[in-house]
mmCIF file of C-alpha atoms in Angstrom:
data_model
loop_
_atom_site.group_PDB
_atom_site.id
_atom_site.type_symbol
_atom_site.label_atom_id
_atom_site.label_comp_id
_atom_site.label_asym_id
_atom_site.label_seq_id
_atom_site.Cartn_x
_atom_site.Cartn_y
_atom_site.Cartn_z
ATOM 1 C CA TYR A 1 37.579 17.784 19.684
ATOM 2 C CA PRO A 2 36.278 18.032 16.326
ATOM 3 C CA SER A 3 37.165 14.081 15.907
ATOM 4 C CA PHE A 4 34.772 13.333 18.626
ATOM 5 C CA PHE A 5 31.700 15.027 16.992
ATOM 6 C CA ILE A 6 32.913 13.676 13.574
ATOM 7 C CA ILE A 7 32.805 9.945 14.972
ATOM 8 C CA LEU A 8 29.607 10.831 17.077
ATOM 9 C CA ILE A 9 27.787 11.450 13.639
ATOM 10 C CA PHE A 10 29.312 8.423 11.907
ATOM 11 C CA ILE A 11 27.881 5.792 14.849
ATOM 12 C CA TYR A 12 24.168 8.216 14.365
ATOM 13 C CA LEU A 13 23.997 7.688 10.366
ATOM 14 C CA TYR A 14 25.607 3.846 10.864
ATOM 15 C CA PHE A 15 22.356 3.193 13.757
ATOM 16 C CA ASN A 16 19.803 4.924 11.900
ATOM 17 C CA PRO A 17 20.073 5.196 8.393
ATOM 18 C CA PRO A 18 18.167 7.526 5.878
ATOM 19 C CA GLN A 19 15.461 5.375 5.403
ATOM 20 C CA MET A 20 15.070 5.302 8.752
ATOM 21 C CA VAL A 21 15.475 8.981 9.511
ATOM 22 C CA LYS A 22 12.639 9.575 6.206
ATOM 23 C CA ARG A 23 10.635 7.825 8.078
ATOM 24 C CA ARG A 24 10.532 9.189 11.669
ATOM 25 C CA LYS A 25 10.242 12.403 9.459
ATOM 26 C CA GLN A 26 7.000 11.160 8.186
ATOM 27 C CA LEU A 27 5.565 10.494 11.275
ATOM 28 C CA PHE A 28 6.297 13.735 12.539
ATOM 29 C CA GLU A 29 4.266 15.237 9.828
ATOM 30 C CA GLY A 30 1.073 14.899 10.240
ATOM 31 C CA THR A 31 -0.874 13.681 7.384
ATOM 32 C CA ALA A 32 -3.984 11.973 7.562
ATOM 33 C CA CYS A 33 -2.118 9.163 5.023
ATOM 34 C CA ILE A 34 0.448 8.772 7.638
ATOM 35 C CA ALA A 35 -2.407 8.509 10.309
ATOM 36 C CA GLY A 36 -3.932 5.684 8.730
ATOM 37 C CA LEU A 37 -0.560 3.875 8.186
ATOM 38 C CA VAL A 38 0.523 3.573 10.994
ATOM 39 C CA LYS A 39 -2.530 1.322 11.830
ATOM 40 C CA LEU A 40 -2.773 -0.124 8.647
ATOM 41 C CA GLU A 41 0.800 -1.241 9.389
ATOM 42 C CA LYS A 42 0.451 -3.379 12.339
ATOM 43 C CA LYS A 43 -2.350 -5.727 10.181
ATOM 44 C CA VAL A 44 -0.769 -6.168 6.896
ATOM 45 C CA GLU A 45 1.126 -9.323 5.569
ATOM 46 C CA LYS A 46 5.199 -9.208 5.061
ATOM 47 C CA ASN A 47 4.449 -9.197 1.417
ATOM 48 C CA TRP A 48 3.190 -5.927 1.447
ATOM 49 C CA LYS A 49 5.286 -2.474 1.241
ATOM 50 C CA THR A 50 3.703 0.768 1.974
ATOM 51 C CA GLU A 51 4.423 3.736 2.050
ATOM 52 C CA CYS A 52 3.312 7.497 2.382
ATOM 53 C CA VAL A 53 4.731 10.184 0.086
ATOM 54 C CA GLU A 54 3.018 13.746 0.644
ATOM 55 C CA ASN A 55 -0.950 12.418 1.456
ATOM 56 C CA ASN A 56 -0.969 9.510 -0.646
ATOM 57 C CA LEU A 57 -1.061 5.875 0.376
ATOM 58 C CA LYS A 58 1.609 3.551 -1.758
ATOM 59 C CA VAL A 59 1.020 -0.283 -1.492
ATOM 60 C CA ASN A 60 2.946 -2.824 -3.079
ATOM 61 C CA ILE A 61 2.217 -6.321 -3.026
ATOM 62 C CA SER A 62 3.871 -9.248 -4.351
ATOM 63 C CA VAL A 63 1.134 -12.208 -4.980
ATOM 64 C CA GLU A 64 2.500 -15.767 -6.022
ATOM 65 C CA ILE A 65 -0.262 -17.224 -8.464
ATOM 66 C CA PRO A 66 -1.649 -21.059 -7.761
ATOM 67 C CA THR A 67 0.621 -22.555 -10.339
ATOM 68 C CA THR A 68 -2.819 -24.821 -11.434
ATOM 69 C CA ILE A 69 -3.615 -21.322 -12.658
ATOM 70 C CA LYS A 70 -2.301 -21.409 -16.672
ATOM 71 C CA GLU A 71 -4.512 -19.473 -19.056
ATOM 72 C CA LEU A 72 -4.293 -15.852 -19.392
ATOM 73 C CA ASN A 73 -7.347 -14.982 -18.589
ATOM 74 C CA LYS A 74 -7.844 -16.775 -15.251
ATOM 75 C CA LYS A 75 -4.594 -15.422 -14.502
ATOM 76 C CA ARG A 76 -6.396 -11.727 -14.692
ATOM 77 C CA ALA A 77 -9.547 -12.674 -12.809
ATOM 78 C CA TYR A 78 -7.474 -13.635 -10.293
ATOM 79 C CA PHE A 79 -5.720 -10.820 -9.775
ATOM 80 C CA PHE A 80 -8.745 -8.474 -9.913
ATOM 81 C CA ARG A 81 -10.665 -10.530 -7.314
ATOM 82 C CA GLU A 82 -7.606 -10.626 -5.107
ATOM 83 C CA LEU A 83 -6.791 -6.596 -5.666
ATOM 84 C CA ALA A 84 -10.665 -6.185 -4.555
ATOM 85 C CA ASN A 85 -10.262 -8.052 -1.833
ATOM 86 C CA HIS A 86 -7.031 -6.309 -0.978
ATOM 87 C CA LEU A 87 -8.597 -2.861 -1.428
ATOM 88 C CA VAL A 88 -11.640 -3.707 1.127
ATOM 89 C CA PHE A 89 -8.987 -5.036 3.770
ATOM 90 C CA ILE A 90 -7.199 -1.094 3.253
ATOM 91 C CA SER A 91 -10.961 0.076 3.550
ATOM 92 C CA LYS A 92 -11.343 -1.650 6.884
ATOM 93 C CA ASN A 93 -8.259 -1.290 8.140
ATOM 94 C CA THR A 94 -7.819 2.303 8.023
ATOM 95 C CA PRO A 95 -9.728 4.630 10.209
ATOM 96 C CA GLU A 96 -12.570 6.009 7.904
ATOM 97 C CA ALA A 97 -12.056 9.710 9.271
ATOM 98 C CA ASN A 98 -8.182 9.629 8.270
ATOM 99 C CA LEU A 99 -8.741 7.785 4.901
ATOM 100 C CA GLU A 100 -11.525 9.827 3.696
ATOM 101 C CA ASN A 101 -8.498 12.566 3.606
ATOM 102 C CA VAL A 102 -6.017 10.451 1.624
ATOM 103 C CA ASN A 103 -5.694 12.438 -1.564
ATOM 104 C CA SER A 104 -5.030 8.981 -3.172
ATOM 105 C CA ILE A 105 -4.540 5.332 -3.101
ATOM 106 C CA HIS A 106 -1.706 3.530 -5.646
ATOM 107 C CA VAL A 107 -2.021 -0.006 -5.157
ATOM 108 C CA VAL A 108 0.263 -2.948 -6.722
ATOM 109 C CA LEU A 109 0.190 -5.885 -7.294
ATOM 110 C CA ALA A 110 3.427 -7.848 -9.046
ATOM 111 C CA SER A 111 3.797 -10.904 -9.888
ATOM 112 C CA SER A 112 6.943 -12.772 -11.900
ATOM 113 C CA ASP A 113 4.693 -12.348 -15.502
ATOM 114 C CA PHE A 114 1.654 -10.342 -14.404
ATOM 115 C CA THR A 115 1.414 -6.675 -12.850
ATOM 116 C CA VAL A 116 -1.797 -4.959 -12.056
ATOM 117 C CA GLU A 117 -1.681 -1.046 -10.501
ATOM 118 C CA ALA A 118 -5.139 0.449 -9.072
ATOM 119 C CA LEU A 119 -5.442 3.865 -8.684
ATOM 120 C CA THR A 120 -8.396 5.377 -6.490
ATOM 121 C CA LYS A 121 -9.246 8.085 -3.763
ATOM 122 C CA GLY A 122 -9.488 7.816 0.106
ATOM 123 C CA ILE A 123 -12.914 8.949 -0.141
ATOM 124 C CA TYR A 124 -13.958 6.611 -2.300
ATOM 125 C CA LEU A 125 -12.838 3.334 -0.365
ATOM 126 C CA VAL A 126 -14.535 4.717 2.083
ATOM 127 C CA LYS A 127 -17.673 3.750 1.263
ATOM 128 C CA LEU A 128 -16.672 0.122 0.583
ATOM 129 C CA ASN A 129 -17.605 -0.535 4.188
ATOM 130 C CA THR A 130 -20.683 -0.089 4.054
ATOM 131 C CA LEU A 131 -20.854 -2.224 0.580
ATOM 132 C CA LYS A 132 -22.127 -5.788 1.791
ATOM 133 C CA SER A 133 -23.078 -7.718 -1.577
ATOM 134 C CA PRO A 134 -20.026 -8.591 -4.176
ATOM 135 C CA GLU A 135 -21.973 -7.563 -6.813
ATOM 136 C CA ALA A 136 -22.366 -4.190 -5.448
ATOM 137 C CA ILE A 137 -18.274 -3.697 -4.270
ATOM 138 C CA LYS A 138 -17.792 -5.062 -7.870
ATOM 139 C CA GLU A 139 -20.106 -1.914 -9.506
ATOM 140 C CA HIS A 140 -18.562 0.185 -7.116
ATOM 141 C CA LEU A 141 -14.681 -0.885 -7.721
ATOM 142 C CA LYS A 142 -15.636 -0.358 -11.282
ATOM 143 C CA ASN A 143 -16.653 3.027 -10.893
ATOM 144 C CA THR A 144 -13.881 4.990 -8.621
ATOM 145 C CA VAL A 145 -10.658 1.954 -9.552
ATOM 146 C CA GLN A 146 -8.539 3.268 -12.757
ATOM 147 C CA VAL A 147 -6.918 -0.383 -13.537
ATOM 148 C CA LYS A 148 -3.319 -0.551 -15.219
ATOM 149 C CA GLU A 149 -3.005 -4.469 -16.410
ATOM 150 C CA THR A 150 0.731 -5.626 -18.088
ATOM 151 C CA VAL A 151 1.800 -9.011 -18.911
ATOM 152 C CA LYS A 152 5.330 -9.386 -18.824
#
């Protein structure tokens, strides 16, 4: 009988790897981040990796820089435009009630030669839904998002 239970445990672990067990456990915790992530994950592209750590949303996005962009300043402009677009996407596709209760949102855009990291709070991203003009969005992001860039 003991070998039967050991075999059952191995079968369970084979079909349920630790990351799946961790994900199922997260779904039962019931944080605002998990609630928002459930809806957001339905809309994100395949190059996005999303996860919640406690009540903090982490998003990793791999970005391909067009081959026509060679200069560093143009790469920076491209990355910051992409970052702004992704932050607006997150704010529009995550329920406001959940997003405003998320402690922090950490977004990493990475390519082979450039990385941009952004850190902000959920309550600041909720306001992006009400802003319509690009100038207002730019000013709001400048005031509420901390950015770190790395050239590889």
